[in-house]
Amino acid sequence: MSRVNRVGIISLFFCFLILVGCQFGESTEEKMYNHLEEAVALEDQFREQQSPLAKAEKKEQALYDEIVALSMDEFDKIKSLSTEAEALTKKRLEYLNNEKESIDKAYEEFKDTKDLRDDLEGEKVQESAKSLIEKMDKRYNAYQSLYKEYKAAIELDKKLYTMLQDKELTLEQLQEQIKKVNEQYTKVSKQKEEFNKYTTEFNEAKKAFYKAADLNVNYGE
């Protein structure tokens, strides 16, 4: 009986060693890989907002084109279309906020890689990780600026559609608001280019890190 118990204890001991090995056997490179890929997954919501946001923009632009083609004799039609366009600005803001929530969550996950960098062995892989982190920080900051400028543009659009529902609106007031809208979208375009640039650079830096860390990653390309 004693011998059976001892065998059982030995078996449990080896099982424990196996479990410990599984738990602590992950390399620093693999831990960073897991955080990076989880961050990518957390940006799914960001990517999912692109299509509905683009459709809302296109529909809103069509409404605006229809509005400016009308005369003040058709004010009831102008008011109706402006109300519809104003509702679309609210949808666009909702999509934009969903985007930001996704980006913020992904960045929180990504930040876990920063604590792991110093544990990496080898100058090449450490430098590669440093570049990766710098690119992601720049990308994240660029998105924050893009969000700020695009949100301001939506608010200016909303004000424009509210103004168009006022029969006492003057041509001068309308032209001034349209000027503000156009200037704001110039800022949005500039920030979008910046964000896209850092997104490309980050993706390249990530691949370079995986290569330097000898991680066999299939990109499905």
PDB file of C-alpha atoms in Angstrom:
ATOM      1  CA  MET A   1       0.000   0.000   0.000  1.00  0.00           C
ATOM      2  CA  SER A   2       2.836   2.328   0.910  1.00  0.00           C
ATOM      3  CA  ARG A   3       4.562   1.574  -2.388  1.00  0.00           C
ATOM      4  CA  VAL A   4       1.425   2.389  -4.385  1.00  0.00           C
ATOM      5  CA  ASN A   5       1.134   5.754  -2.626  1.00  0.00           C
ATOM      6  CA  ARG A   6       4.769   6.513  -3.312  1.00  0.00           C
ATOM      7  CA  VAL A   7       4.341   5.775  -7.032  1.00  0.00           C
ATOM      8  CA  GLY A   8       1.295   8.013  -7.047  1.00  0.00           C
ATOM      9  CA  ILE A   9       3.240  10.831  -5.416  1.00  0.00           C
ATOM     10  CA  ILE A  10       6.091  10.431  -7.897  1.00  0.00           C
ATOM     11  CA  SER A  11       3.607  10.525 -10.796  1.00  0.00           C
ATOM     12  CA  LEU A  12       2.020  13.678  -9.415  1.00  0.00           C
ATOM     13  CA  PHE A  13       5.460  15.197  -8.968  1.00  0.00           C
ATOM     14  CA  PHE A  14       6.334  14.629 -12.625  1.00  0.00           C
ATOM     15  CA  CYS A  15       2.934  15.989 -13.708  1.00  0.00           C
ATOM     16  CA  PHE A  16       3.672  19.101 -11.675  1.00  0.00           C
ATOM     17  CA  LEU A  17       7.034  19.495 -13.392  1.00  0.00           C
ATOM     18  CA  ILE A  18       5.349  19.201 -16.787  1.00  0.00           C
ATOM     19  CA  LEU A  19       2.780  21.861 -15.848  1.00  0.00           C
ATOM     20  CA  VAL A  20       5.470  24.172 -14.531  1.00  0.00           C
ATOM     21  CA  GLY A  21       7.433  23.673 -17.716  1.00  0.00           C
ATOM     22  CA  CYS A  22       4.383  24.594 -19.810  1.00  0.00           C
ATOM     23  CA  GLN A  23       3.695  27.654 -17.704  1.00  0.00           C
ATOM     24  CA  PHE A  24       7.198  29.079 -17.662  1.00  0.00           C
ATOM     25  CA  GLY A  25       8.572  27.651 -20.917  1.00  0.00           C
ATOM     26  CA  GLU A  26       7.483  30.571 -23.106  1.00  0.00           C
ATOM     27  CA  SER A  27      10.381  32.687 -24.315  1.00  0.00           C
ATOM     28  CA  THR A  28      10.342  36.481 -24.047  1.00  0.00           C
ATOM     29  CA  GLU A  29      10.068  36.660 -27.828  1.00  0.00           C
ATOM     30  CA  GLU A  30       6.992  34.416 -27.757  1.00  0.00           C
ATOM     31  CA  LYS A  31       5.412  36.486 -24.991  1.00  0.00           C
ATOM     32  CA  MET A  32       5.916  39.622 -27.064  1.00  0.00           C
ATOM     33  CA  TYR A  33       4.473  37.859 -30.096  1.00  0.00           C
ATOM     34  CA  ASN A  34       1.342  36.922 -28.114  1.00  0.00           C
ATOM     35  CA  HIS A  35       0.825  40.509 -26.934  1.00  0.00           C
ATOM     36  CA  LEU A  36       1.357  41.863 -30.436  1.00  0.00           C
ATOM     37  CA  GLU A  37      -1.095  39.465 -32.042  1.00  0.00           C
ATOM     38  CA  GLU A  38      -3.671  40.048 -29.300  1.00  0.00           C
ATOM     39  CA  ALA A  39      -3.348  43.785 -30.006  1.00  0.00           C
ATOM     40  CA  VAL A  40      -4.045  43.077 -33.676  1.00  0.00           C
ATOM     41  CA  ALA A  41      -7.157  41.084 -32.692  1.00  0.00           C
ATOM     42  CA  LEU A  42      -8.359  43.934 -30.471  1.00  0.00           C
ATOM     43  CA  GLU A  43      -8.251  46.237 -33.490  1.00  0.00           C
ATOM     44  CA  ASP A  44     -10.862  44.108 -35.285  1.00  0.00           C
ATOM     45  CA  GLN A  45     -13.565  46.533 -34.179  1.00  0.00           C
ATOM     46  CA  PHE A  46     -11.520  49.422 -35.590  1.00  0.00           C
ATOM     47  CA  ARG A  47     -11.368  47.695 -38.971  1.00  0.00           C
ATOM     48  CA  GLU A  48     -15.065  46.778 -38.841  1.00  0.00           C
ATOM     49  CA  GLN A  49     -16.040  50.464 -38.554  1.00  0.00           C
ATOM     50  CA  GLN A  50     -14.348  51.426 -41.837  1.00  0.00           C
ATOM     51  CA  SER A  51     -17.101  50.241 -44.180  1.00  0.00           C
ATOM     52  CA  PRO A  52     -20.149  51.688 -42.352  1.00  0.00           C
ATOM     53  CA  LEU A  53     -18.264  54.930 -41.725  1.00  0.00           C
ATOM     54  CA  ALA A  54     -17.390  55.274 -45.414  1.00  0.00           C
ATOM     55  CA  LYS A  55     -21.008  54.516 -46.410  1.00  0.00           C
ATOM     56  CA  ALA A  56     -22.321  57.153 -43.989  1.00  0.00           C
ATOM     57  CA  GLU A  57     -19.847  59.699 -45.385  1.00  0.00           C
ATOM     58  CA  LYS A  58     -20.899  58.907 -48.956  1.00  0.00           C
ATOM     59  CA  LYS A  59     -24.611  59.149 -48.165  1.00  0.00           C
ATOM     60  CA  GLU A  60     -24.108  62.400 -46.268  1.00  0.00           C
ATOM     61  CA  GLN A  61     -22.141  63.892 -49.185  1.00  0.00           C
ATOM     62  CA  ALA A  62     -24.956  62.919 -51.581  1.00  0.00           C
ATOM     63  CA  LEU A  63     -27.482  64.671 -49.334  1.00  0.00           C
ATOM     64  CA  TYR A  64     -25.282  67.771 -49.161  1.00  0.00           C
ATOM     65  CA  ASP A  65     -24.947  67.870 -52.964  1.00  0.00           C
ATOM     66  CA  GLU A  66     -28.719  67.615 -53.247  1.00  0.00           C
ATOM     67  CA  ILE A  67     -29.231  70.408 -50.690  1.00  0.00           C
ATOM     68  CA  VAL A  68     -26.917  72.936 -52.395  1.00  0.00           C
ATOM     69  CA  ALA A  69     -28.650  72.304 -55.738  1.00  0.00           C
ATOM     70  CA  LEU A  70     -31.958  73.545 -54.293  1.00  0.00           C
ATOM     71  CA  SER A  71     -33.221  77.113 -54.107  1.00  0.00           C
ATOM     72  CA  MET A  72     -34.743  78.796 -51.055  1.00  0.00           C
ATOM     73  CA  ASP A  73     -38.148  78.345 -52.705  1.00  0.00           C
ATOM     74  CA  GLU A  74     -37.707  74.665 -51.800  1.00  0.00           C
ATOM     75  CA  PHE A  75     -36.879  75.344 -48.136  1.00  0.00           C
ATOM     76  CA  ASP A  76     -39.058  72.502 -46.807  1.00  0.00           C
ATOM     77  CA  LYS A  77     -37.026  70.065 -48.905  1.00  0.00           C
ATOM     78  CA  ILE A  78     -33.769  71.678 -47.739  1.00  0.00           C
ATOM     79  CA  LYS A  79     -34.861  71.344 -44.116  1.00  0.00           C
ATOM     80  CA  SER A  80     -35.866  67.698 -44.547  1.00  0.00           C
ATOM     81  CA  LEU A  81     -32.595  66.731 -46.230  1.00  0.00           C
ATOM     82  CA  SER A  82     -30.559  68.703 -43.673  1.00  0.00           C
ATOM     83  CA  THR A  83     -32.283  66.891 -40.818  1.00  0.00           C
ATOM     84  CA  GLU A  84     -31.439  63.557 -42.454  1.00  0.00           C
ATOM     85  CA  ALA A  85     -27.804  64.620 -42.981  1.00  0.00           C
ATOM     86  CA  GLU A  86     -27.538  65.799 -39.376  1.00  0.00           C
ATOM     87  CA  ALA A  87     -28.666  62.348 -38.184  1.00  0.00           C
ATOM     88  CA  LEU A  88     -25.859  60.813 -40.236  1.00  0.00           C
ATOM     89  CA  THR A  89     -23.274  62.960 -38.429  1.00  0.00           C
ATOM     90  CA  LYS A  90     -24.401  61.303 -35.191  1.00  0.00           C
ATOM     91  CA  LYS A  91     -23.908  57.856 -36.745  1.00  0.00           C
ATOM     92  CA  ARG A  92     -20.459  58.842 -37.977  1.00  0.00           C
ATOM     93  CA  LEU A  93     -19.496  60.006 -34.496  1.00  0.00           C
ATOM     94  CA  GLU A  94     -20.683  56.672 -33.105  1.00  0.00           C
ATOM     95  CA  TYR A  95     -18.517  54.754 -35.587  1.00  0.00           C
ATOM     96  CA  LEU A  96     -15.581  57.027 -34.812  1.00  0.00           C
ATOM     97  CA  ASN A  97     -15.901  56.447 -31.059  1.00  0.00           C
ATOM     98  CA  ASN A  98     -16.043  52.686 -31.666  1.00  0.00           C
ATOM     99  CA  GLU A  99     -12.828  53.021 -33.650  1.00  0.00           C
ATOM    100  CA  LYS A 100     -11.116  54.887 -30.852  1.00  0.00           C
ATOM    101  CA  GLU A 101     -12.237  52.390 -28.206  1.00  0.00           C
ATOM    102  CA  SER A 102     -10.728  49.578 -30.271  1.00  0.00           C
ATOM    103  CA  ILE A 103      -7.441  51.425 -30.853  1.00  0.00           C
ATOM    104  CA  ASP A 104      -7.135  52.304 -27.156  1.00  0.00           C
ATOM    105  CA  LYS A 105      -7.717  48.716 -26.028  1.00  0.00           C
ATOM    106  CA  ALA A 106      -5.180  47.417 -28.533  1.00  0.00           C
ATOM    107  CA  TYR A 107      -2.586  49.934 -27.361  1.00  0.00           C
ATOM    108  CA  GLU A 108      -3.105  48.929 -23.719  1.00  0.00           C
ATOM    109  CA  GLU A 109      -2.361  45.344 -24.729  1.00  0.00           C
ATOM    110  CA  PHE A 110       0.654  46.450 -26.767  1.00  0.00           C
ATOM    111  CA  LYS A 111       2.162  48.342 -23.818  1.00  0.00           C
ATOM    112  CA  ASP A 112       2.852  44.986 -22.135  1.00  0.00           C
ATOM    113  CA  THR A 113       5.599  44.423 -24.712  1.00  0.00           C
ATOM    114  CA  LYS A 114       7.563  47.411 -23.371  1.00  0.00           C
ATOM    115  CA  ASP A 115       8.276  45.687 -20.049  1.00  0.00           C
ATOM    116  CA  LEU A 116       9.576  42.634 -21.917  1.00  0.00           C
ATOM    117  CA  ARG A 117      12.071  44.407 -24.173  1.00  0.00           C
ATOM    118  CA  ASP A 118      14.921  44.481 -21.641  1.00  0.00           C
ATOM    119  CA  ASP A 119      14.581  40.705 -21.133  1.00  0.00           C
ATOM    120  CA  LEU A 120      15.356  40.007 -24.781  1.00  0.00           C
ATOM    121  CA  GLU A 121      18.750  38.465 -25.476  1.00  0.00           C
ATOM    122  CA  GLY A 122      20.886  39.858 -28.263  1.00  0.00           C
ATOM    123  CA  GLU A 123      21.495  43.413 -29.415  1.00  0.00           C
ATOM    124  CA  LYS A 124      19.860  42.886 -32.807  1.00  0.00           C
ATOM    125  CA  VAL A 125      16.546  41.669 -31.424  1.00  0.00           C
ATOM    126  CA  GLN A 126      16.556  44.381 -28.735  1.00  0.00           C
ATOM    127  CA  GLU A 127      17.093  47.107 -31.325  1.00  0.00           C
ATOM    128  CA  SER A 128      14.379  45.615 -33.483  1.00  0.00           C
ATOM    129  CA  ALA A 129      11.977  45.632 -30.518  1.00  0.00           C
ATOM    130  CA  LYS A 130      12.917  49.243 -29.745  1.00  0.00           C
ATOM    131  CA  SER A 131      12.089  50.300 -33.302  1.00  0.00           C
ATOM    132  CA  LEU A 132       8.794  48.397 -33.132  1.00  0.00           C
ATOM    133  CA  ILE A 133       7.773  50.152 -29.907  1.00  0.00           C
ATOM    134  CA  GLU A 134       8.729  53.587 -31.250  1.00  0.00           C
ATOM    135  CA  LYS A 135       6.679  53.044 -34.409  1.00  0.00           C
ATOM    136  CA  MET A 136       3.636  51.913 -32.448  1.00  0.00           C
ATOM    137  CA  ASP A 137       3.860  54.908 -30.118  1.00  0.00           C
ATOM    138  CA  LYS A 138       3.998  57.255 -33.103  1.00  0.00           C
ATOM    139  CA  ARG A 139       1.086  55.429 -34.760  1.00  0.00           C
ATOM    140  CA  TYR A 140      -1.018  55.638 -31.609  1.00  0.00           C
ATOM    141  CA  ASN A 141      -0.292  59.352 -31.152  1.00  0.00           C
ATOM    142  CA  ALA A 142      -1.093  59.983 -34.824  1.00  0.00           C
ATOM    143  CA  TYR A 143      -4.450  58.275 -34.369  1.00  0.00           C
ATOM    144  CA  GLN A 144      -5.261  60.430 -31.339  1.00  0.00           C
ATOM    145  CA  SER A 145      -4.645  63.527 -33.476  1.00  0.00           C
ATOM    146  CA  LEU A 146      -6.706  62.050 -36.324  1.00  0.00           C
ATOM    147  CA  TYR A 147      -9.571  61.320 -33.947  1.00  0.00           C
ATOM    148  CA  LYS A 148      -9.482  64.863 -32.568  1.00  0.00           C
ATOM    149  CA  GLU A 149      -9.496  66.494 -36.015  1.00  0.00           C
ATOM    150  CA  TYR A 150     -12.166  64.180 -37.465  1.00  0.00           C
ATOM    151  CA  LYS A 151     -14.428  64.647 -34.461  1.00  0.00           C
ATOM    152  CA  ALA A 152     -14.106  68.425 -34.886  1.00  0.00           C
ATOM    153  CA  ALA A 153     -15.002  68.040 -38.575  1.00  0.00           C
ATOM    154  CA  ILE A 154     -18.137  66.063 -37.729  1.00  0.00           C
ATOM    155  CA  GLU A 155     -19.175  68.744 -35.244  1.00  0.00           C
ATOM    156  CA  LEU A 156     -18.726  71.431 -37.904  1.00  0.00           C
ATOM    157  CA  ASP A 157     -20.802  69.346 -40.339  1.00  0.00           C
ATOM    158  CA  LYS A 158     -23.521  69.007 -37.727  1.00  0.00           C
ATOM    159  CA  LYS A 159     -23.572  72.777 -37.181  1.00  0.00           C
ATOM    160  CA  LEU A 160     -23.786  73.324 -40.940  1.00  0.00           C
ATOM    161  CA  TYR A 161     -26.866  71.122 -41.247  1.00  0.00           C
ATOM    162  CA  THR A 162     -28.468  72.830 -38.251  1.00  0.00           C
ATOM    163  CA  MET A 163     -27.857  76.224 -39.882  1.00  0.00           C
ATOM    164  CA  LEU A 164     -29.423  75.005 -43.143  1.00  0.00           C
ATOM    165  CA  GLN A 165     -32.655  74.363 -41.242  1.00  0.00           C
ATOM    166  CA  ASP A 166     -32.871  78.086 -40.413  1.00  0.00           C
ATOM    167  CA  LYS A 167     -34.816  80.060 -43.010  1.00  0.00           C
ATOM    168  CA  GLU A 168     -33.092  83.286 -41.881  1.00  0.00           C
ATOM    169  CA  LEU A 169     -29.632  81.923 -42.743  1.00  0.00           C
ATOM    170  CA  THR A 170     -27.647  84.388 -44.859  1.00  0.00           C
ATOM    171  CA  LEU A 171     -25.380  83.469 -47.751  1.00  0.00           C
ATOM    172  CA  GLU A 172     -22.439  85.017 -45.900  1.00  0.00           C
ATOM    173  CA  GLN A 173     -23.049  82.833 -42.818  1.00  0.00           C
ATOM    174  CA  LEU A 174     -23.366  79.741 -44.999  1.00  0.00           C
ATOM    175  CA  GLN A 175     -20.157  80.471 -46.912  1.00  0.00           C
ATOM    176  CA  GLU A 176     -18.250  81.093 -43.672  1.00  0.00           C
ATOM    177  CA  GLN A 177     -19.361  77.739 -42.222  1.00  0.00           C
ATOM    178  CA  ILE A 178     -18.542  75.871 -45.434  1.00  0.00           C
ATOM    179  CA  LYS A 179     -15.065  77.440 -45.345  1.00  0.00           C
ATOM    180  CA  LYS A 180     -14.556  76.184 -41.782  1.00  0.00           C
ATOM    181  CA  VAL A 181     -15.689  72.688 -42.788  1.00  0.00           C
ATOM    182  CA  ASN A 182     -13.333  72.551 -45.769  1.00  0.00           C
ATOM    183  CA  GLU A 183     -10.369  73.791 -43.728  1.00  0.00           C
ATOM    184  CA  GLN A 184     -11.059  71.186 -41.060  1.00  0.00           C
ATOM    185  CA  TYR A 185     -11.180  68.334 -43.586  1.00  0.00           C
ATOM    186  CA  THR A 186      -7.787  69.462 -44.891  1.00  0.00           C
ATOM    187  CA  LYS A 187      -6.468  68.842 -41.374  1.00  0.00           C
ATOM    188  CA  VAL A 188      -8.232  65.467 -41.266  1.00  0.00           C
ATOM    189  CA  SER A 189      -6.646  64.432 -44.569  1.00  0.00           C
ATOM    190  CA  LYS A 190      -3.189  65.392 -43.325  1.00  0.00           C
ATOM    191  CA  GLN A 191      -3.599  63.405 -40.096  1.00  0.00           C
ATOM    192  CA  LYS A 192      -4.980  60.405 -41.965  1.00  0.00           C
ATOM    193  CA  GLU A 193      -1.854  60.347 -44.142  1.00  0.00           C
ATOM    194  CA  GLU A 194       0.276  60.504 -41.005  1.00  0.00           C
ATOM    195  CA  PHE A 195      -1.598  57.633 -39.368  1.00  0.00           C
ATOM    196  CA  ASN A 196      -1.442  55.479 -42.499  1.00  0.00           C
ATOM    197  CA  LYS A 197       2.290  56.176 -42.793  1.00  0.00           C
ATOM    198  CA  TYR A 198       2.996  55.006 -39.241  1.00  0.00           C
ATOM    199  CA  THR A 199       0.692  52.005 -39.681  1.00  0.00           C
ATOM    200  CA  THR A 200       2.800  50.874 -42.660  1.00  0.00           C
ATOM    201  CA  GLU A 201       6.041  51.506 -40.767  1.00  0.00           C
ATOM    202  CA  PHE A 202       4.770  49.637 -37.707  1.00  0.00           C
ATOM    203  CA  ASN A 203       3.759  46.601 -39.773  1.00  0.00           C
ATOM    204  CA  GLU A 204       7.208  46.539 -41.371  1.00  0.00           C
ATOM    205  CA  ALA A 205       8.878  46.903 -37.947  1.00  0.00           C
ATOM    206  CA  LYS A 206       6.781  44.044 -36.589  1.00  0.00           C
ATOM    207  CA  LYS A 207       7.869  41.732 -39.392  1.00  0.00           C
ATOM    208  CA  ALA A 208      11.484  42.770 -38.834  1.00  0.00           C
ATOM    209  CA  PHE A 209      11.175  41.962 -35.136  1.00  0.00           C
ATOM    210  CA  TYR A 210       9.673  38.535 -35.820  1.00  0.00           C
ATOM    211  CA  LYS A 211      12.553  37.828 -38.191  1.00  0.00           C
ATOM    212  CA  ALA A 212      15.207  39.041 -35.722  1.00  0.00           C
ATOM    213  CA  ALA A 213      13.584  36.970 -32.964  1.00  0.00           C
ATOM    214  CA  ASP A 214      13.567  33.843 -35.166  1.00  0.00           C
ATOM    215  CA  LEU A 215       9.789  33.560 -34.884  1.00  0.00           C
ATOM    216  CA  ASN A 216       8.324  31.505 -37.704  1.00  0.00           C
ATOM    217  CA  VAL A 217       5.259  33.554 -38.599  1.00  0.00           C
ATOM    218  CA  ASN A 218       3.013  32.856 -41.589  1.00  0.00           C
ATOM    219  CA  TYR A 219       1.530  36.127 -42.853  1.00  0.00           C
ATOM    220  CA  GLY A 220      -0.744  34.392 -45.335  1.00  0.00           C
ATOM    221  CA  GLU A 221       0.692  36.438 -48.183  1.00  0.00           C
TER     222      GLU A 221
END
